[in-house]
Coordinates of C-alpha atoms and ligand atoms in Angstrom, one line a residue:
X6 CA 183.4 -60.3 64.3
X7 CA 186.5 -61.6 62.7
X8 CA 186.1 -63.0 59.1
X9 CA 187.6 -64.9 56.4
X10 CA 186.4 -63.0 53.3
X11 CA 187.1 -64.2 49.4
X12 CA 188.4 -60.5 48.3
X13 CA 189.5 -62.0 44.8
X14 CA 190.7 -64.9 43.1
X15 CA 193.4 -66.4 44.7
X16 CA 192.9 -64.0 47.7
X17 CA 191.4 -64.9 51.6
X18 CA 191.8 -62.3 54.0
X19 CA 190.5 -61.6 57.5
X20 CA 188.5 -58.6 57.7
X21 CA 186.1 -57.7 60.5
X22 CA 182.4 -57.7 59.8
X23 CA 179.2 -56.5 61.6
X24 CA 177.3 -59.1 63.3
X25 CA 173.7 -59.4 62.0
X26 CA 170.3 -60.0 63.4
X27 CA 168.9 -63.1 63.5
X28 CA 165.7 -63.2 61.6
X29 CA 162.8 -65.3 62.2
X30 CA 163.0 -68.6 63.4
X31 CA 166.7 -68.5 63.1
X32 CA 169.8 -68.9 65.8
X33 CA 173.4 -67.4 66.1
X34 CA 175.7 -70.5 65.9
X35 CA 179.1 -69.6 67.2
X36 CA 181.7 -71.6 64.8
X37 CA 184.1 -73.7 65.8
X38 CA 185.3 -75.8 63.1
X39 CA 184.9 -75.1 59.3
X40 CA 186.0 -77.6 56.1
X41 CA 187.1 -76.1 53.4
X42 CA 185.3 -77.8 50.6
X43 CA 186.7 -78.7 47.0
X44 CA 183.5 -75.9 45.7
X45 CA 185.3 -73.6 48.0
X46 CA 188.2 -74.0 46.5
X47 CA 186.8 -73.4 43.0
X48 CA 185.0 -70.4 44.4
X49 CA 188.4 -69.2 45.6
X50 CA 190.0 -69.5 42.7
X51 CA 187.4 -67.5 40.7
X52 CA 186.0 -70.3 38.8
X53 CA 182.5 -70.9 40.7
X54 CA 179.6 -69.1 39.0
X55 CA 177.8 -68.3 42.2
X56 CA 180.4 -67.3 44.7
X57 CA 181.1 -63.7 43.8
X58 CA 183.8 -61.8 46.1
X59 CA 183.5 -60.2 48.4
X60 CA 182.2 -63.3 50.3
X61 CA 182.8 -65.4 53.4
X62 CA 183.1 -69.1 52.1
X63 CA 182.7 -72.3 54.2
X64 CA 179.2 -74.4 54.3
X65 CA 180.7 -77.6 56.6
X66 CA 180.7 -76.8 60.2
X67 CA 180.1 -77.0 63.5
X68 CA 180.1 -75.1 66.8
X69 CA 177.7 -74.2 69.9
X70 CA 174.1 -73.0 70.3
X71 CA 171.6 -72.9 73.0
X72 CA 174.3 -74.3 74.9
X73 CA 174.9 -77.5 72.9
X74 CA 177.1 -78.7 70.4
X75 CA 175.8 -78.5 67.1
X76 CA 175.8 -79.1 63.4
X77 CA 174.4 -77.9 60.5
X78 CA 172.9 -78.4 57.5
X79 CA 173.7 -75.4 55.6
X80 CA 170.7 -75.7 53.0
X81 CA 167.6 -73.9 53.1
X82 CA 164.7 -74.7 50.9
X83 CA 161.2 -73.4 50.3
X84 CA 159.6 -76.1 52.3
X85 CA 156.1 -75.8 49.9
X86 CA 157.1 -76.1 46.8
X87 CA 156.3 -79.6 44.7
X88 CA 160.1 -80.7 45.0
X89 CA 160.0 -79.8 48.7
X90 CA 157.0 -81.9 49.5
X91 CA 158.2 -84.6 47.9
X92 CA 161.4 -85.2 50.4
X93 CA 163.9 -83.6 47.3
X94 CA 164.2 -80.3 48.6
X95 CA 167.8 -80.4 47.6
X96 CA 166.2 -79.5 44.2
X97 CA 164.2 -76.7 44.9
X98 CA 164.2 -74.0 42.9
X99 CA 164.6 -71.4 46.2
X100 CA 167.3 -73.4 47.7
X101 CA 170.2 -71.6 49.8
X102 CA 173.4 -72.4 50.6
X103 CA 175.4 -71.1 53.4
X104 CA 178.5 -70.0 51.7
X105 CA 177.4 -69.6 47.7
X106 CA 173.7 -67.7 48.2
X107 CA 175.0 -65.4 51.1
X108 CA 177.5 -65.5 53.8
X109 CA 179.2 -68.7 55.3
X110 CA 180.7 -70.1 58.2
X111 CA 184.5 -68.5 58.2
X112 CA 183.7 -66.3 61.0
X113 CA 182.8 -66.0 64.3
X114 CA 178.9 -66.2 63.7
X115 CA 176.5 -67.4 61.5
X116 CA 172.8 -67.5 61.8
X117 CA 170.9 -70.5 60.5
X118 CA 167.2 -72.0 60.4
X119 CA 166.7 -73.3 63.8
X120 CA 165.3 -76.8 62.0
X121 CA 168.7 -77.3 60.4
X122 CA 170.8 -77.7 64.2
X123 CA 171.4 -81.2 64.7
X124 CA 173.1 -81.4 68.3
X125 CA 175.7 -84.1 69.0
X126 CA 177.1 -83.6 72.3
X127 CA 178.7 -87.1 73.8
X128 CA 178.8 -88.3 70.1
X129 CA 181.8 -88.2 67.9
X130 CA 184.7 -85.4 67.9
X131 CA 183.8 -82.2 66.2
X132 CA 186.6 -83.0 63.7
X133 CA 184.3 -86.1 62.9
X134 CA 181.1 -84.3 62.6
X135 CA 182.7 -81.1 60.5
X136 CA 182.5 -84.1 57.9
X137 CA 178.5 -84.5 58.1
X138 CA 178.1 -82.7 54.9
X139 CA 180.1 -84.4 52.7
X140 CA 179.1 -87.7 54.2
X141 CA 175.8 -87.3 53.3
X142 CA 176.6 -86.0 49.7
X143 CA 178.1 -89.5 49.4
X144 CA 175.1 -91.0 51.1
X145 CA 172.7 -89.3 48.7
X146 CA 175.0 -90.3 45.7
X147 CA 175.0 -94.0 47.0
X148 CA 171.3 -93.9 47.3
X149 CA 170.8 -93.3 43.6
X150 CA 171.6 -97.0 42.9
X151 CA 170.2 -100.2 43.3
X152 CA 173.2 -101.3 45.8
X153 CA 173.8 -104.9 46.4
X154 CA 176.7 -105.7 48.6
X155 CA 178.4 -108.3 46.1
X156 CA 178.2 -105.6 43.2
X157 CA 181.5 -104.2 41.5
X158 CA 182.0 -100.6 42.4
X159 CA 184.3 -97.4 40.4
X160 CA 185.2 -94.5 42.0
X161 CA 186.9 -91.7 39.5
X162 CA 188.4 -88.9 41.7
X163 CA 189.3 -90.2 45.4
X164 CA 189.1 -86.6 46.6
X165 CA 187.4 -85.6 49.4
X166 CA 183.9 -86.7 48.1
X167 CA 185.3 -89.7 46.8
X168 CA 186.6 -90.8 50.0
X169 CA 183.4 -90.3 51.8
X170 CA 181.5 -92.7 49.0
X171 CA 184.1 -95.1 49.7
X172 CA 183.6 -94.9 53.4
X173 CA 179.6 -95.0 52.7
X174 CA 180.0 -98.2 50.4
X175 CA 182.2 -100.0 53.0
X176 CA 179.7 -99.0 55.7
X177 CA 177.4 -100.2 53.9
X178 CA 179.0 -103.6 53.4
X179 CA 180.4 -103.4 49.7
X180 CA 183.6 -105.6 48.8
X181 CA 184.7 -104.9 45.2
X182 CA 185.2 -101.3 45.3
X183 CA 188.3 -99.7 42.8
X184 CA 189.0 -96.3 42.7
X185 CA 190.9 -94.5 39.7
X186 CA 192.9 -91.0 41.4
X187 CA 196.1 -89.9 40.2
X188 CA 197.5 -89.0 43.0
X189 CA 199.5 -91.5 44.8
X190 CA 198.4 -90.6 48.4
X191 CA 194.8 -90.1 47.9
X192 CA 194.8 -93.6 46.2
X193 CA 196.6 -95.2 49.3
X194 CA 193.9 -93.9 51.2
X195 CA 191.4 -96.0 49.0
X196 CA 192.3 -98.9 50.9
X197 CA 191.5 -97.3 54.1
X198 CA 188.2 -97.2 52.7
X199 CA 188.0 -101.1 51.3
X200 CA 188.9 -100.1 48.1
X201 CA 192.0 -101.2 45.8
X202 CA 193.7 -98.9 43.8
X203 CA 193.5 -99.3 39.6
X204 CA 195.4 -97.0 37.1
X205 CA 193.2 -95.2 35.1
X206 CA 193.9 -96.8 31.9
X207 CA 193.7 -100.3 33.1
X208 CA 190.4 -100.5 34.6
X209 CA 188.4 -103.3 33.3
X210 CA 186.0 -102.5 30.4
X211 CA 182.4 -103.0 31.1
X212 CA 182.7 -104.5 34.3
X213 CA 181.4 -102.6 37.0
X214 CA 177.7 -102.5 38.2
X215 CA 178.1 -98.8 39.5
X216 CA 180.6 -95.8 38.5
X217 CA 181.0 -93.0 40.6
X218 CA 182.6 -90.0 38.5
X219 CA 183.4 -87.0 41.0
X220 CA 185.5 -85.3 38.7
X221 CA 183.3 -84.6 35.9
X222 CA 185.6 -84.0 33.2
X223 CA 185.5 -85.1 29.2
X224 CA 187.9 -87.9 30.0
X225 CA 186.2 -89.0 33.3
X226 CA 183.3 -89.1 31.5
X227 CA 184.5 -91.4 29.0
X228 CA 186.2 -94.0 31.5
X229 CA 183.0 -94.0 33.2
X230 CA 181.3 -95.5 30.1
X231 CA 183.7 -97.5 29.2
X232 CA 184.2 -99.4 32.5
X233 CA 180.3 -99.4 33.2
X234 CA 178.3 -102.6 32.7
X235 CA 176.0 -102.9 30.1
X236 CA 172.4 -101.8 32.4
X237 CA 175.0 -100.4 34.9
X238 CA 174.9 -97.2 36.7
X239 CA 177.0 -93.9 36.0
X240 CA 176.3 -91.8 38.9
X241 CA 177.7 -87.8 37.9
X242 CA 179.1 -86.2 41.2
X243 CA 181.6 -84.1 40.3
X244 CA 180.9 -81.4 37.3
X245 CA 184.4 -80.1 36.2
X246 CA 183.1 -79.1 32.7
X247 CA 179.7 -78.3 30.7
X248 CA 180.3 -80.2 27.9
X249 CA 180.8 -84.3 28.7
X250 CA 182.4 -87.0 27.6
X251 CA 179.8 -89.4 27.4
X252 CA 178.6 -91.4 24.6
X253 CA 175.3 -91.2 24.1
X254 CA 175.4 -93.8 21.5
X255 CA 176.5 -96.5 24.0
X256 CA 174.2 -95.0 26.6
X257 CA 171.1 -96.3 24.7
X258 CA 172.6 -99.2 23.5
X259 CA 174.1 -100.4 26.3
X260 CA 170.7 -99.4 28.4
X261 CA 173.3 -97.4 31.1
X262 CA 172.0 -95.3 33.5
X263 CA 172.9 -91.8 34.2
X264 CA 171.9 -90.1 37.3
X265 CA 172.8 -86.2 38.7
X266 CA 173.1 -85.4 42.3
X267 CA 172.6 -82.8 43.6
X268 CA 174.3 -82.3 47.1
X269 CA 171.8 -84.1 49.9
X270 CA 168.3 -84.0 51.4
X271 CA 167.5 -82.7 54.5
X272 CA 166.6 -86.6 55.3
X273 CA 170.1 -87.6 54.0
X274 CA 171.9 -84.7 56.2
X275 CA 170.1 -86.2 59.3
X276 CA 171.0 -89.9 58.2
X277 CA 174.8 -88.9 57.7
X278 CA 174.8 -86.9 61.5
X279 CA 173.1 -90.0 63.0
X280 CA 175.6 -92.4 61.3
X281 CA 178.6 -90.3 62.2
X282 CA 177.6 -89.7 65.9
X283 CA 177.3 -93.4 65.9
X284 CA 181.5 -93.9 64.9
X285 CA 180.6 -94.4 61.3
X286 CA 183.8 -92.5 60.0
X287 CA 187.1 -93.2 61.6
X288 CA 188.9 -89.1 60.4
X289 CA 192.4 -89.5 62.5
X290 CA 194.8 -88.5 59.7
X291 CA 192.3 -87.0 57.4
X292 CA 192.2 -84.4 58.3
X293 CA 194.7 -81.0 58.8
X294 CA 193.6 -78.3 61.1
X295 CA 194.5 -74.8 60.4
X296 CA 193.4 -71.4 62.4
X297 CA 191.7 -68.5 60.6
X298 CA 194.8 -66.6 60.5
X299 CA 196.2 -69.2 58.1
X300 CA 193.5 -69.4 55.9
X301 CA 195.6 -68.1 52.8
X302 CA 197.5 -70.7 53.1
X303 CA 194.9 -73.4 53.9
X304 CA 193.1 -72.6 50.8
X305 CA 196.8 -72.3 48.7
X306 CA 197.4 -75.7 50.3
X307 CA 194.0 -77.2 49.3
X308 CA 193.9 -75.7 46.0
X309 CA 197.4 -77.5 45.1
X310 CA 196.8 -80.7 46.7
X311 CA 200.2 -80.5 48.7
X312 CA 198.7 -82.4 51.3
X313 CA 198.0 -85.7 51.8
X314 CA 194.7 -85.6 54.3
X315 CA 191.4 -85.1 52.3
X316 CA 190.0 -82.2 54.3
X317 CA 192.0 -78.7 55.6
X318 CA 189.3 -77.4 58.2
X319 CA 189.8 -73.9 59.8
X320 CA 189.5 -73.7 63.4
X321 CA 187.1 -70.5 64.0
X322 CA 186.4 -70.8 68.0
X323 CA 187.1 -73.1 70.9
X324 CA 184.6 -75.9 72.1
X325 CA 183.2 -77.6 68.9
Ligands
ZN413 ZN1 181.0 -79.2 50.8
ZN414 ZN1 161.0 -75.8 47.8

């Protein structure tokens, strides 16, 4: 089968790989559409730990099984362990990813766990539903606060992730949502989502009940704790760098609350394909589609933000 495959940094190319067996209790999707995500991206240009060349990238997508539409959820857990049991089995210590852990979805095939197909024929577009996973890392970061409509709301970083939280917020019926990106076209797009756009340095000190950081770098870090409400919440999406920004001084003084996320449950993956099936996410100009022989420069593309949509997707095969 044809292949995107990360050969080195900087470098996609299509190369033709062996299709493999499906193991127990798995199925062959056959791929239609695939986003490239900003971790791809990072893998891409050498500076993911876990994504290793050679490798295919690509963990959001969908395309046809069993003679349906489907798609997937491209983590696998344990299923037994303590984490697992307890509904967080985006923290267990066996989890998979499609894409990091072992092959993803730029190519022809992929096989995947049966139990993570969600089929969504006579929903919304593929396009639409190519965005299930990072709608439901947005609805798992949402779900780490207390959320009250009337609260006051900080996004840092309206990327790709960003945009989805603002689309989850608004979905959800929150009004006071800001949103700190440097780039000018990404922070139009804010107000697509309900949001208003604030320059970074003018963002109100102390006045917001939630942050949203999905940059995670030393200076995010310390906008998010300055504009965060005494008892507020900084929610940590993106992680940029190791060593934060935060002080933890005005943490415990200020009683603020830090919380990690950690990609979705399998519960919030189901939520986000039943929400999007439903017309949760309006996607006409969000997205640019590329085919797989222009993955170079869909990657380049992504990887220099010279684009104004918020997701390149590669189109793999025809029907989804
Ligand atoms: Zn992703
Ligand atoms: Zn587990």
């Amino acid at each position: 089968m044809r292949a995107l495959v990360f050969t080195e940094p900087g470098r996609v190319e299509i190369q033709e790989l062996r299709d493999e067996p499906c193991r127990a209790g798995e199925v062959t999707v056959d791929v239609g559409l695939v986003g490239i995500c900003g971790s791809d991206v990072l893998g891409y240009m050498g500076k993911s730990r876990g994504r290793v060349p050679p490798l295919v990238l690509g963990h959001e997508f969908t395309g046809r099984a069993d003679g349906q539409t489907v798609v997937v959820n491209p983590i696998a857990s344990c299923g037994q362990c303590p984490a697992c049991e307890a509904g967080r089995d985006n923290i267990c210590p066996d989890m998979q990813l499609i894409g990091l852990h072992r092959h993803g979805a730029m190519r022809e095939h992929v096989n995947v766990p049966r139990d993570n197909m969600i089929a969504f024929d006579g929903g919304a577009s593929a396009h639409v539903m190519t965005m299930t996973e990072p709608y439901a890392c947005a609805l798992h970061s949402v779900s780490m606060v207390p959320f009250a409509a009337e609260d006051r709301f900080l996004i840092i970083g309206f990327g790709c992730l960003g945009s989805m939280i603002g689309a989850v917020l608004q979905h959800k019926g929150a009004t006071q949502i800001d949103v700190v990106e440097p780039a000018p076209a990404r922070a139009a797009l804010g107000e697509r989502f309900g949001g208003r756009a604030v320059d970074a340095d003018a963002t109100e000190p102390m006045a917001y009940d939630h942050v949203f950081d999905c940059v995670g770098a030393v200076e995010t870090h310390a906008a998010a704790g300055r504009a965060v409400k005494s008892g507020g919440h900084i929610v940590l999406v993106g992680y940029k760098e190791a060593v934060g920004g935060i002080d933890f001084v005005d943490v415990v003084r200020r009683e603020i609350h830090l919380h990690g996320v950690m990609a979705y449950t399998a519960a919030a993956f189901r939520e986000a394909a039943a929400l999007l099936k439903g017309g949760a996410l309006k996607a006409d100009g969000l997205i640019r589609t590329y085919a797989l022989d222009e993955g170079q420069q869909a990657f380049d593309e992504a990887r220099d933000g010279r684009t104004s949509v918020i997701k390149n997707m590669l189109r793999i095969g025809g029907g989804a």
